[in-house]
Amino acid sequence: MSLKNEEAEVVIKVKRYTQEKGFYWQEYKLKVDRFTQFTEALRRIKSEQDPTLAYRASCHMAVCGSCGMKINGEPKLACKTLVLDVIKKYGSNVITIEPMDYFKPVKDLVVDLDDFYNRMHKVKPRLYPSNEVLEGKAEHRLKPEDQKVLWKFAQCIWCGLCVSACPAVQEDPEFLGPAAHAKGFRFLADPRDTITEERLKILIDSAWRCTYCYMCYNVCPRDIEPVTAIKKTRAFSRLAKDKTEVIKTGEKHTEAVHSSIFDSGKIMGSRVYLSTYGLLGSMKEMIFLMQSGKLKYALVKEKAVENIQEVRKLLRG
Amino acid sequence: MEKLSYDAVIIGAGLAGLMAAHEISKAGYSAAVISKVFPTRSHSAAAEGGIAAYVNGNSDPNDSPDYMAYDTIKGGDYLVDQDAAELLAYKSGEIVELLEKWGALFNRQPDGRIALRYFGGQTYPRTRFVGDKTGMALLHTLYERTSGSGKVDFYFEWFAWELIRDESRVRGVVAFDMRNMIPFFFKAKAVVIAAGGMGMLYRHTTNSYIGTGDGYAMALRARVALKDPEFVQFHPTALYPSDILISEAARGEGAVLKNAKGERFMTRYAPKKLDLAPRDIVSRAIITEIKEGRGFPGGYVGLDISHLGEEYIKERLALAYEAAKTFSGVDATKELIPIRPAHHYYMGGIDVDITGKNPDVIGLFAAGEAACVSVHGANRLGSNSLLETLVFGRETGNEVVKFLQSFTEPSSDIDKEAEKAEQSAYDIVKKESGVHFGDILEKLRDYMWEFVGIYRDENGLKNAVSEILKLREQMKNMYVLDKSKVYNTEFYNALELKNMIDLGLVIASTALNRKESRGAHYRTDYPKRDDQNWLKHTIAYLSGNTVEITYKPVKMTKWKPEERVY
Ligand SMILES: Cc1cc2nc3c(=O)[nH]c(=O)nc-3n(C[C@H](O)[C@H](O)[C@H](O)COP(=O)(O)OP(=O)(O)OC[C@H]3O[C@@H](n4cnc5c(N)ncnc54)[C@H](O)[C@@H]3O)c2cc1C
Ligand code: SF4
Ligand code: SF4
Ligand code: FES
């Protein structure tokens, strides 16, 4: 075994920001090898070239969530991204780095995450076990398969990338955003939790405000699939008391789209979703929010797909 | 200077700090937690393999807390305080069950009970885990719990710079709000230092960028002693070349170390325990293989997990698989993972007893990696550190509560001291030109790695001491280019460097003084353990350029030192 190493000269263009100067671009040249992470590139820029550059980084192994930023326009963790990979992908040695979208800039690549933290705290992100368990009179036994499902959604590292990329967050102040929904679902689905009703009140209305654009799914560095959490949360709709208009409209549209797929096997126009993720797997609950004014993807009936019986079987099952 | 007032101020929002804060606030006292980063970004998040615990009714039937204490003591090469090791072992089950109740998603056995795996130096398997992101899982659980009570005030992205003390007791902390550079005096009756480790002192480390040893240096400047500062742990399996940790869990699950000839070389170094020998032994074995020409070009050996099967690897060693793939371009289900040793953990720390109390200053406490209780002695066993943060974080919190219950207000005014501390921060970087922190920092990291690393000797250590003293002198000409008041990370990096140099000096000096080999402290010129002269804790103070060294006995209860063979 010997590792293949390659080297390259790279020009990193950083979109910088100060309160006084606003945004401006600055270029740094440096040599990187096959193994250089963007956090390491930034660390070297800071200690060898320009100590005034501000950015966040801590673990350099994609578990602390500090280093979210845009690299060549893509929302990424800097530590989880290798410089050489980006050069290859884009066929260019010039790379841009920008702060995450949506959040207020503080300085250079550092953005203000208070809004993000508020969202996370709104969903009461902690288990409320029964008193018997807390007092040691009863014991939790979590099934391995439940542990697996919950752990998937519990792995959010609060990096904020999904929120920075989410169109619904930008348009709808009532929407909690993808990460908070992943977190909220992790506790909603925990069989040991005791405040389900309160959680439903917090989560259900918001869950119907997501546009199912799948940006959060695409950008999440921990493969949390916040949109899947939202989808699964909507399935709890039935249990919600005091349904809001948004919930009712959402449920109605689910029905409508369900029957559209049932007839034709397709939802047209939802290209992002269809092309990326395939139709059949989990179509049943995968419906967009179609509140008036937010109807981003129209339903177009077309010729029925050939294996329509298969689709129907899936929908019934 | 702006002022705030709390019953207790906790420096650090890792597992140790949060646990202490939880206990203090639960008892009704006001607590502030100060952290350089948002709590979940603390270094604890990076811990992978697990947390050791003897859980009643859910452990190997032959195991017992006494075995656990014994393993810990032997692993630590008998420099462990045995009362501390017993406390750690006896409270371990309880603490894991507590975190479980709070929602930590431990991996399960088929019957729903918490699963367990082997870690190095354990007689019976007792490490509990959440995949290989145990630290992240526990830290999030604890942060979410602590932030929910509304009784703890979090000051995150605040930089704690100086302890304020009078003749006998601690009076608070001076810290900067990193967003706008405004200094605050946090007045407090009690202060808990839980500021974590110091990996950035070393060229190669598995630690986070924020591990710069601030807590140790803050203590040293406040005339507080560090205990056993020469004991620095190197982890055998850091990914080449990025130094990202490949958890010991890999070897616990059956991974095998191989040299370039394909030999399972641990048969030579630890015939009984093989790849699961403690870290100091495996680290030295790897370096020896590389030095004697049996490593791969570039200087590394291979870790083989391929025989465990893809599904198992992706469930239990997800991070190891992902890291090898992302950062070294290796598919661990088929190929060897390239690894070499790197700095990992600091056994030394602020001198405290088993309640977290420091003997030098009244009202000062420490917990977690920042403290030396000492449960790790000369070498920490894997998965004992997460346990320590929680067990002793809680003990410390409880002791702070007791302290607060009998607290009487001092009458003397201390505000002047706080102003001096603020000035001392600016003094470090008041120059308009001179040397920049990057130049000094990179040299420091190289000296520490070269001369105060896995193998040490008199010449190297002397060299290190004199070079570090030179860097300390050069620091007087350090300047900061960034003059802005908003998120000026350069300024804080400069303060961190000051902390690192102070600590580096103490480590190198005490390592020079200890003329024996014990655990992670390996002197090629004194390769044997010497209980006659050196079975004692080092106690070190820093005064100007002088490191003042005294000693203190190791607490023994049941276990007599014996030769350490694996
Ligand atoms: C990669 C890796 C994997 C590990 N895996 C394991 C494992 O599997 N099992 C195990 O038992 N141990 C493991 N360890 C060790 C363990 O993770 C740490 O020892 C432990 O998490 C330390 O926790 P702590 O609470 O003491 O400090 P940390 O979690 O390091 O927290 C330190 C806190 O102090 C704050 N701080 C520091 N300086 C300042 C300052 N100047 N001002 C304000 N705040 C400050 C930081 O912001 C942070 O909040 C691992 C370590 C590493 C490096
Ligand atoms: S799928 Fe929903 S939550 Fe995810 S980014 Fe799109 S709108 Fe936001
Ligand atoms: S869900 Fe994913 S992208 Fe969003 S904050 Fe959590 S880890 Fe980051
Ligand atoms: S530095 Fe921790 S996620 Fe990138």
XYZ file of N, CA, C and O in Angstrom, chain A residues 140-150 191-192, chain B residues 105-113:
88
model
N -35.651 1.954 30.962
C -35.865 2.063 29.519
C -35.284 0.865 28.817
O -34.119 0.542 29.042
N -36.010 0.267 27.962
C -35.352 -0.679 27.067
C -35.705 -0.285 25.649
O -36.832 -0.461 25.221
N -34.722 0.266 24.973
C -34.960 0.737 23.619
C -34.561 -0.368 22.661
O -33.462 -0.898 22.738
N -35.460 -0.694 21.743
C -35.136 -1.749 20.791
C -34.023 -1.290 19.849
O -34.007 -0.127 19.445
N -33.132 -2.212 19.479
C -32.048 -1.812 18.577
C -32.569 -1.146 17.305
O -31.976 -0.188 16.813
N -33.698 -1.627 16.785
C -34.177 -1.020 15.531
C -34.700 0.408 15.769
O -34.529 1.273 14.927
N -35.309 0.664 16.930
C -35.721 2.034 17.245
C -34.501 2.936 17.429
O -34.476 4.072 16.971
N -33.507 2.383 18.117
C -32.277 3.151 18.317
C -31.723 3.602 16.980
O -31.328 4.740 16.816
N -31.731 2.707 16.004
C -31.178 3.012 14.688
C -31.906 4.162 14.016
O -31.301 5.069 13.450
N -33.235 4.108 14.058
C -34.040 5.153 13.403
C -33.801 6.502 14.087
O -33.537 7.510 13.436
N -33.862 6.493 15.420
C -33.696 7.743 16.143
C -32.295 8.327 15.946
O -32.117 9.519 15.769
N -40.093 6.448 21.680
C -41.176 5.838 22.458
C -41.099 6.165 23.947
O -42.063 5.960 24.673
N -39.950 6.688 24.390
C -39.790 6.954 25.820
C -40.226 8.365 26.210
O -40.254 8.719 27.379
N -28.509 8.002 22.994
C -28.933 6.834 22.210
C -27.845 5.770 22.124
O -27.336 5.470 21.044
N -27.510 5.175 23.258
C -26.497 4.121 23.255
C -26.906 2.966 22.345
O -28.089 2.632 22.245
N -25.918 2.358 21.717
C -26.196 1.138 20.949
C -26.748 0.073 21.893
O -26.373 0.014 23.051
N -27.619 -0.763 21.333
C -28.354 -1.717 22.161
C -27.997 -3.147 21.839
O -27.651 -3.479 20.715
N -28.155 -3.997 22.824
C -28.149 -5.435 22.577
C -29.541 -5.808 22.087
O -30.476 -5.033 22.242
N -29.680 -7.012 21.528
C -30.993 -7.403 20.998
C -32.116 -7.281 22.023
O -33.257 -6.977 21.676
N -31.825 -7.468 23.324
C -32.894 -7.387 24.324
C -33.157 -5.956 24.794
O -33.919 -5.744 25.741
N -32.507 -4.975 24.165
C -32.802 -3.586 24.496
C -31.885 -2.979 25.544
O -31.966 -1.793 25.837
N -30.986 -3.796 26.115
C -30.053 -3.216 27.077
C -28.843 -2.625 26.358
O -28.578 -2.939 25.202
